[in-house]
XYZ file of C-alpha atoms in Angstrom:
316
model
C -10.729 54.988 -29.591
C -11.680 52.539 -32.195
C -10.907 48.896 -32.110
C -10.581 46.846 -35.214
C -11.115 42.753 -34.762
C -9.387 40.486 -37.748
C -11.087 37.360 -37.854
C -9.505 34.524 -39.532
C -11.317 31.706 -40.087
C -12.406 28.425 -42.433
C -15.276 26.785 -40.873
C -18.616 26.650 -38.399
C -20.071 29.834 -40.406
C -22.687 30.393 -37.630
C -20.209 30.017 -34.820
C -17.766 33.243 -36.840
C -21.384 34.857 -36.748
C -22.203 34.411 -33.056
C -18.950 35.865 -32.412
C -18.685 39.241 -34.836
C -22.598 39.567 -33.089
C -20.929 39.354 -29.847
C -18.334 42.101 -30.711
C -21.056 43.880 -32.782
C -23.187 44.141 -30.122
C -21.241 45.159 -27.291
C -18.782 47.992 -29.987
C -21.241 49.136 -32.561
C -18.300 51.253 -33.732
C -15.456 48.730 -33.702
C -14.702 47.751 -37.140
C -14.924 43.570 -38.314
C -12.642 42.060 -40.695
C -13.019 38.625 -41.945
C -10.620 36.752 -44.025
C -12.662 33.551 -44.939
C -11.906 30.412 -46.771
C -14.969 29.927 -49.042
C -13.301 26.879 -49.912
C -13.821 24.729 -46.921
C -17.087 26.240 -45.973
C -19.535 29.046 -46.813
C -19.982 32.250 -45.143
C -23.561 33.831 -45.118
C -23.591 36.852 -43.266
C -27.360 37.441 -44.010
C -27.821 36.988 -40.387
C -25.695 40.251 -39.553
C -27.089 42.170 -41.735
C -28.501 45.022 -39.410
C -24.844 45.597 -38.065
C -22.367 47.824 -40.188
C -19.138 48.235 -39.921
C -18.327 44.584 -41.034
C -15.888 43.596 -43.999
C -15.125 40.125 -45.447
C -11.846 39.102 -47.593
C -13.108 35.620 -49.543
C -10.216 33.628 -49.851
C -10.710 30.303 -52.118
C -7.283 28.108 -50.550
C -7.206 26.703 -47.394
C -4.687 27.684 -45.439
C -1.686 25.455 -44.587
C 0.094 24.883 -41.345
C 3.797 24.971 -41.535
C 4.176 26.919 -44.503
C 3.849 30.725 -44.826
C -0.012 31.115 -45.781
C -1.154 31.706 -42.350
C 1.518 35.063 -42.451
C 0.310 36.221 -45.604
C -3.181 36.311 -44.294
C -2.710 38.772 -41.268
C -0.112 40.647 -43.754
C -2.901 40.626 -46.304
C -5.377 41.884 -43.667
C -3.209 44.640 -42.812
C -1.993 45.976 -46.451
C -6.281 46.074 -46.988
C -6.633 48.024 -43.685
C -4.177 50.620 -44.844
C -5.610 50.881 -48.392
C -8.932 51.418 -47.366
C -7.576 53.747 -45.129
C -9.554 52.337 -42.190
C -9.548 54.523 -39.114
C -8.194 52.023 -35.785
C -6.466 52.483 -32.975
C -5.835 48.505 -32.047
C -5.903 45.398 -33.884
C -7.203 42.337 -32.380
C -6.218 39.153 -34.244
C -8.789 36.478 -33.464
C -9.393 33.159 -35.002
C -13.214 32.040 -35.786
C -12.846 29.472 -32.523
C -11.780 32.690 -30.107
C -14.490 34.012 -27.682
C -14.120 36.927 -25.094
C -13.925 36.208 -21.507
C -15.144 39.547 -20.458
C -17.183 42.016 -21.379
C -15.533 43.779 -24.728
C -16.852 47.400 -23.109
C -14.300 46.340 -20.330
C -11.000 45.066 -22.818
C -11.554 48.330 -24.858
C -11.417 50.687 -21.927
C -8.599 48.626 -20.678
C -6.910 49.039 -23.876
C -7.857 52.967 -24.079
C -5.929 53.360 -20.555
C -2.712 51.240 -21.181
C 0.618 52.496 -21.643
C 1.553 49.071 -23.825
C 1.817 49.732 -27.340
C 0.936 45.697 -27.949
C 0.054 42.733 -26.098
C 1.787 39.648 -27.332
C 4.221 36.527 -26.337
C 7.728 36.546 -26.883
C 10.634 35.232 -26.464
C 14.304 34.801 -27.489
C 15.029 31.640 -29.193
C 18.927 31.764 -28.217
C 18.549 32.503 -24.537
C 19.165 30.518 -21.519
C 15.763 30.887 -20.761
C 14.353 29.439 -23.711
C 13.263 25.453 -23.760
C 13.730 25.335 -27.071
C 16.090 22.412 -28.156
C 18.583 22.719 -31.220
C 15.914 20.355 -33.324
C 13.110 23.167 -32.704
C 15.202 25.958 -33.054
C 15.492 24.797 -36.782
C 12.145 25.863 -37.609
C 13.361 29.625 -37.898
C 17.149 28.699 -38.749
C 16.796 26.811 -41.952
C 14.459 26.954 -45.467
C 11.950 24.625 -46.189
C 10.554 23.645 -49.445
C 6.978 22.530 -49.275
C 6.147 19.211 -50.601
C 2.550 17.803 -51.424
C 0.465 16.681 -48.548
C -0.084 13.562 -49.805
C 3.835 12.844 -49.500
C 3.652 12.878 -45.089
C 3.486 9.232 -44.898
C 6.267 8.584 -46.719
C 8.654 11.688 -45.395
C 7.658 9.893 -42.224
C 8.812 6.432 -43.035
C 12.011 7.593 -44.441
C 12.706 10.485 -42.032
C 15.397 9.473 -39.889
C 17.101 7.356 -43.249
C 17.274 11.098 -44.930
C 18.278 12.885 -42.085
C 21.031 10.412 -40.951
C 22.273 10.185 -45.064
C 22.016 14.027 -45.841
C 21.702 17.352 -44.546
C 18.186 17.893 -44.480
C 15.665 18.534 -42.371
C 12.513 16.482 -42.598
C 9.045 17.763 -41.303
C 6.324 15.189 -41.946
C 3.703 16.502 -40.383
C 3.802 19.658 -42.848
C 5.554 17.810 -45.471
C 8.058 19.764 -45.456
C 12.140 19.177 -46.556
C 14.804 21.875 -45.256
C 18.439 22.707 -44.640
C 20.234 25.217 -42.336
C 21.447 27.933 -44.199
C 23.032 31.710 -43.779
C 20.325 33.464 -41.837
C 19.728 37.438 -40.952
C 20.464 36.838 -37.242
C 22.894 38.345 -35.704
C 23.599 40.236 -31.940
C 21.721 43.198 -32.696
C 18.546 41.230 -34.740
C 18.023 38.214 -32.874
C 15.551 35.472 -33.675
C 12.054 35.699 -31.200
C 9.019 33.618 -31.229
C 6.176 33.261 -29.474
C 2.168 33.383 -30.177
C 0.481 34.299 -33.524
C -2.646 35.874 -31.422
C -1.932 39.043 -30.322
C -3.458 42.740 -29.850
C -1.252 45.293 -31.511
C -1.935 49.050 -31.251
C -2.077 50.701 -35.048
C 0.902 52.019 -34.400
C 3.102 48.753 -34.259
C 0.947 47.479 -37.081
C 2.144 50.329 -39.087
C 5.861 50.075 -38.399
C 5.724 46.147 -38.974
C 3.985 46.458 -42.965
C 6.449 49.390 -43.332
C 9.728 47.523 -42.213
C 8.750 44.672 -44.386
C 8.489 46.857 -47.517
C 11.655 48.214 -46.476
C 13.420 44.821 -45.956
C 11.370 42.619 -48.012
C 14.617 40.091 -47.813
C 13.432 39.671 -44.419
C 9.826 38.430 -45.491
C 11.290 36.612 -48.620
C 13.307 34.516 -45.540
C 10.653 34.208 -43.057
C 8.117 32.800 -46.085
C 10.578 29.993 -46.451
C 10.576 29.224 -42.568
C 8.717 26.883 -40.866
C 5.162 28.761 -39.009
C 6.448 32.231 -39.788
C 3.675 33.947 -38.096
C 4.827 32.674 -34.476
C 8.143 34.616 -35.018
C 8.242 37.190 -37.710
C 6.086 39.120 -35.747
C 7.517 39.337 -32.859
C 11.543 39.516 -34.225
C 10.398 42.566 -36.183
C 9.132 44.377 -32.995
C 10.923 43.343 -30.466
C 14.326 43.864 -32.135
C 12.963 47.521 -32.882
C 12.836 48.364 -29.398
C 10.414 51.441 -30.378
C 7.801 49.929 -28.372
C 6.372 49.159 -24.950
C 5.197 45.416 -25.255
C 3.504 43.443 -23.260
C 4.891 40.219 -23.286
C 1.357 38.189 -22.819
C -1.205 38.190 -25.063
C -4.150 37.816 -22.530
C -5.343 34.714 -24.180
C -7.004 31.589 -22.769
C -5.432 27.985 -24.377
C -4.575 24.677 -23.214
C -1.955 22.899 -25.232
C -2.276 19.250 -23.824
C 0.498 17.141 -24.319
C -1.346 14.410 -25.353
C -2.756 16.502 -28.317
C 1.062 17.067 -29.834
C 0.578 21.038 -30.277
C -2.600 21.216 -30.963
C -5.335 23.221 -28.758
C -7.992 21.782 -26.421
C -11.205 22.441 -27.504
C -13.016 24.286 -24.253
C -15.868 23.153 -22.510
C -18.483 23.946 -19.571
C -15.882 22.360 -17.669
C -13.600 24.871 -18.535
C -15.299 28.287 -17.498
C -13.880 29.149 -13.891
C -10.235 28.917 -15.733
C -11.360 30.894 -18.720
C -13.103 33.655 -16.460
C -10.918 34.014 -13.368
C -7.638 34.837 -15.576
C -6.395 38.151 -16.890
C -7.529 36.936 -20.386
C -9.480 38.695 -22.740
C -10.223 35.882 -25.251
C -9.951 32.228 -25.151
C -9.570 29.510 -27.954
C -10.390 27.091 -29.311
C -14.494 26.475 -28.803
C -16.494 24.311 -31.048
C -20.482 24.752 -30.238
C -20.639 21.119 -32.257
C -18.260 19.619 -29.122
C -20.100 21.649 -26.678
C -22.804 25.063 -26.953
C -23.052 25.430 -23.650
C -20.150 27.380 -22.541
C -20.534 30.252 -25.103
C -24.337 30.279 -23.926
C -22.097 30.564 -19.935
C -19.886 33.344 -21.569
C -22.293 35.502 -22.710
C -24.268 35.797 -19.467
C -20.630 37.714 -18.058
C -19.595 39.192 -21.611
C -23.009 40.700 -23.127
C -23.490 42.361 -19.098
C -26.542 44.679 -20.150
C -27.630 42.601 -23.143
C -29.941 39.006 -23.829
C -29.856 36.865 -26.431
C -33.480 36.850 -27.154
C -33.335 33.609 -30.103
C -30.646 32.172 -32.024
C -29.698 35.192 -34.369
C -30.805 38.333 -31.967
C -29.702 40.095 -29.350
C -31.953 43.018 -27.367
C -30.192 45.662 -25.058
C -31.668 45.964 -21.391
């Protein structure tokens, strides 16, 4: 069995390093991808280079919350897989602030055993169950244009003038202008979201490029939602009902209120609830926050290895 790990990232180049060494280390025959955004930061792999097996997509534009870039990178990831013919078995989407929580010897045997074809979160939008409200629910049931950054402040100050005088929908935070229109929904395709980080096995990565090529008015909607890749994903393959899916992704991440959506970074502090759970990565970490607790994971992840300096590791 052969794991493949996607790594998308944009900054903290030795951080992404520490962890494809990590993976390196523990799977010499796993196979690395790296979509990086030379733009924001640069990505010398000089460190890595005893390790094969290791691939890196430059990309020179940030990408851009809200809109549909952060879709096109894992789609992009997957059309290269495919044309270089790369031999996998699973596909682990990571970002560059992930980390495992266990030994990766342990999450590839557990993912050699399972009888789930994927491991992600999901849920439908339209049932009782859901806590979306009608305002949320928007995000996948309407098209957005995409305005210039700079324009936020002022789609903030006039939001609630616009939205009670027309019928759009304004997103400041991702500048961002919409309106509900006709969407491919129905009974038998309904509308799910849930995570963008998720472990797929090849064969569900396979059927979801191939669907898309074969309903490409499906992507040509979802690109003009808002954060595609939390729901195109999972619509796709859920609505297929050719699979056995797990619905968690056994990831680690705290989503504080106070933070409005956006992830807590982890910390020492953090480490019993990182390690105890039925996780196999956590996010986000940032070693300029806090170094010590990927120094506290890799004591229980590298099991039979030691970090012997900064760029090294030595088996035992």
């Amino acid at each position: 069995m052969k794991v493949c790990y996607f790594i998308q990232s944009h900054k903290d180049p030795e951080q992404i390093c520490r962890l494809v060494q990590v993976i390196k280390k523990s799977s010499p025959d796993s196979h690395v991808l790296i979509n990086h955004d030379f733009s924001s930061s640069y990505l010398n792999l000089t460190t890595l280079n005893n390790l094969s097996g290791i691939d890196v997509i430059k990309r020179k534009t940030p990408a851009r919350r809200g809109n549909s870039s952060i879709l096109e990178i894992y789609l992009n990831a997957i059309n290269w897989l495919f044309k270089h013919d790369f031999d996998f078995d699973w596909l682990i989407c990571l970002s560059g602030q992930d980390y495992p929580t266990q030994p990766i010897s342990e999450i590839e045997d557990f993912l050699s055993k399972t009888t789930y074809d994927g491991f992600i979160r999901y849920h439908d939008l339209l049932s009782e169950e859901s806590d979306w409200n009608q305002k949320n629910i928007k995000r996948f049931f309407a098209q957005y244009i995409c305005l210039p950054e700079s324009t936020s402040w002022l789609l903030k100050k006039y939001s609630e003038r616009i939205e009670h005088s027309t019928p759009l929908i304004v997103k400041w935070r991702y500048s961002l202008i919409g309106m509900e229109t006709k969407t491919p929904f129905t009974n038998e395709f309904r509308c799910y979201r849930g995570w963008y980080w998720n472990t797929l096995s090849k064969a569900c990565v396979k059927y979801l490029i191939d669907y898309l090529r074969k309903n490409p008015e499906i992507l040509r909607y979802y690109r003009r939602t808002l954060g595609p890749e939390e729901s195109l994903i999972q619509t796709v393959l859920v609505n297929s009902e050719r699979f056995n899916l797990c619905n968690d992704n056994k990831r680690y991440v705290d989503y504080p209120r106070e933070l409005n959506g956006c992830a807590k970074v982890l910390t020492a502090e953090d480490y019993s609830k990182i390690t105890t759970g039925d996780f196999h990565f956590a996010r986000k970490f940032d070693t300029k926050q806090d170094s010590k607790i990927l120094d506290m994971l890799d004591a229980k992840v590298l099991n039979n290895f030691v970090r012997i300096d900064q760029g090294s590791l030595a088996h035992i």
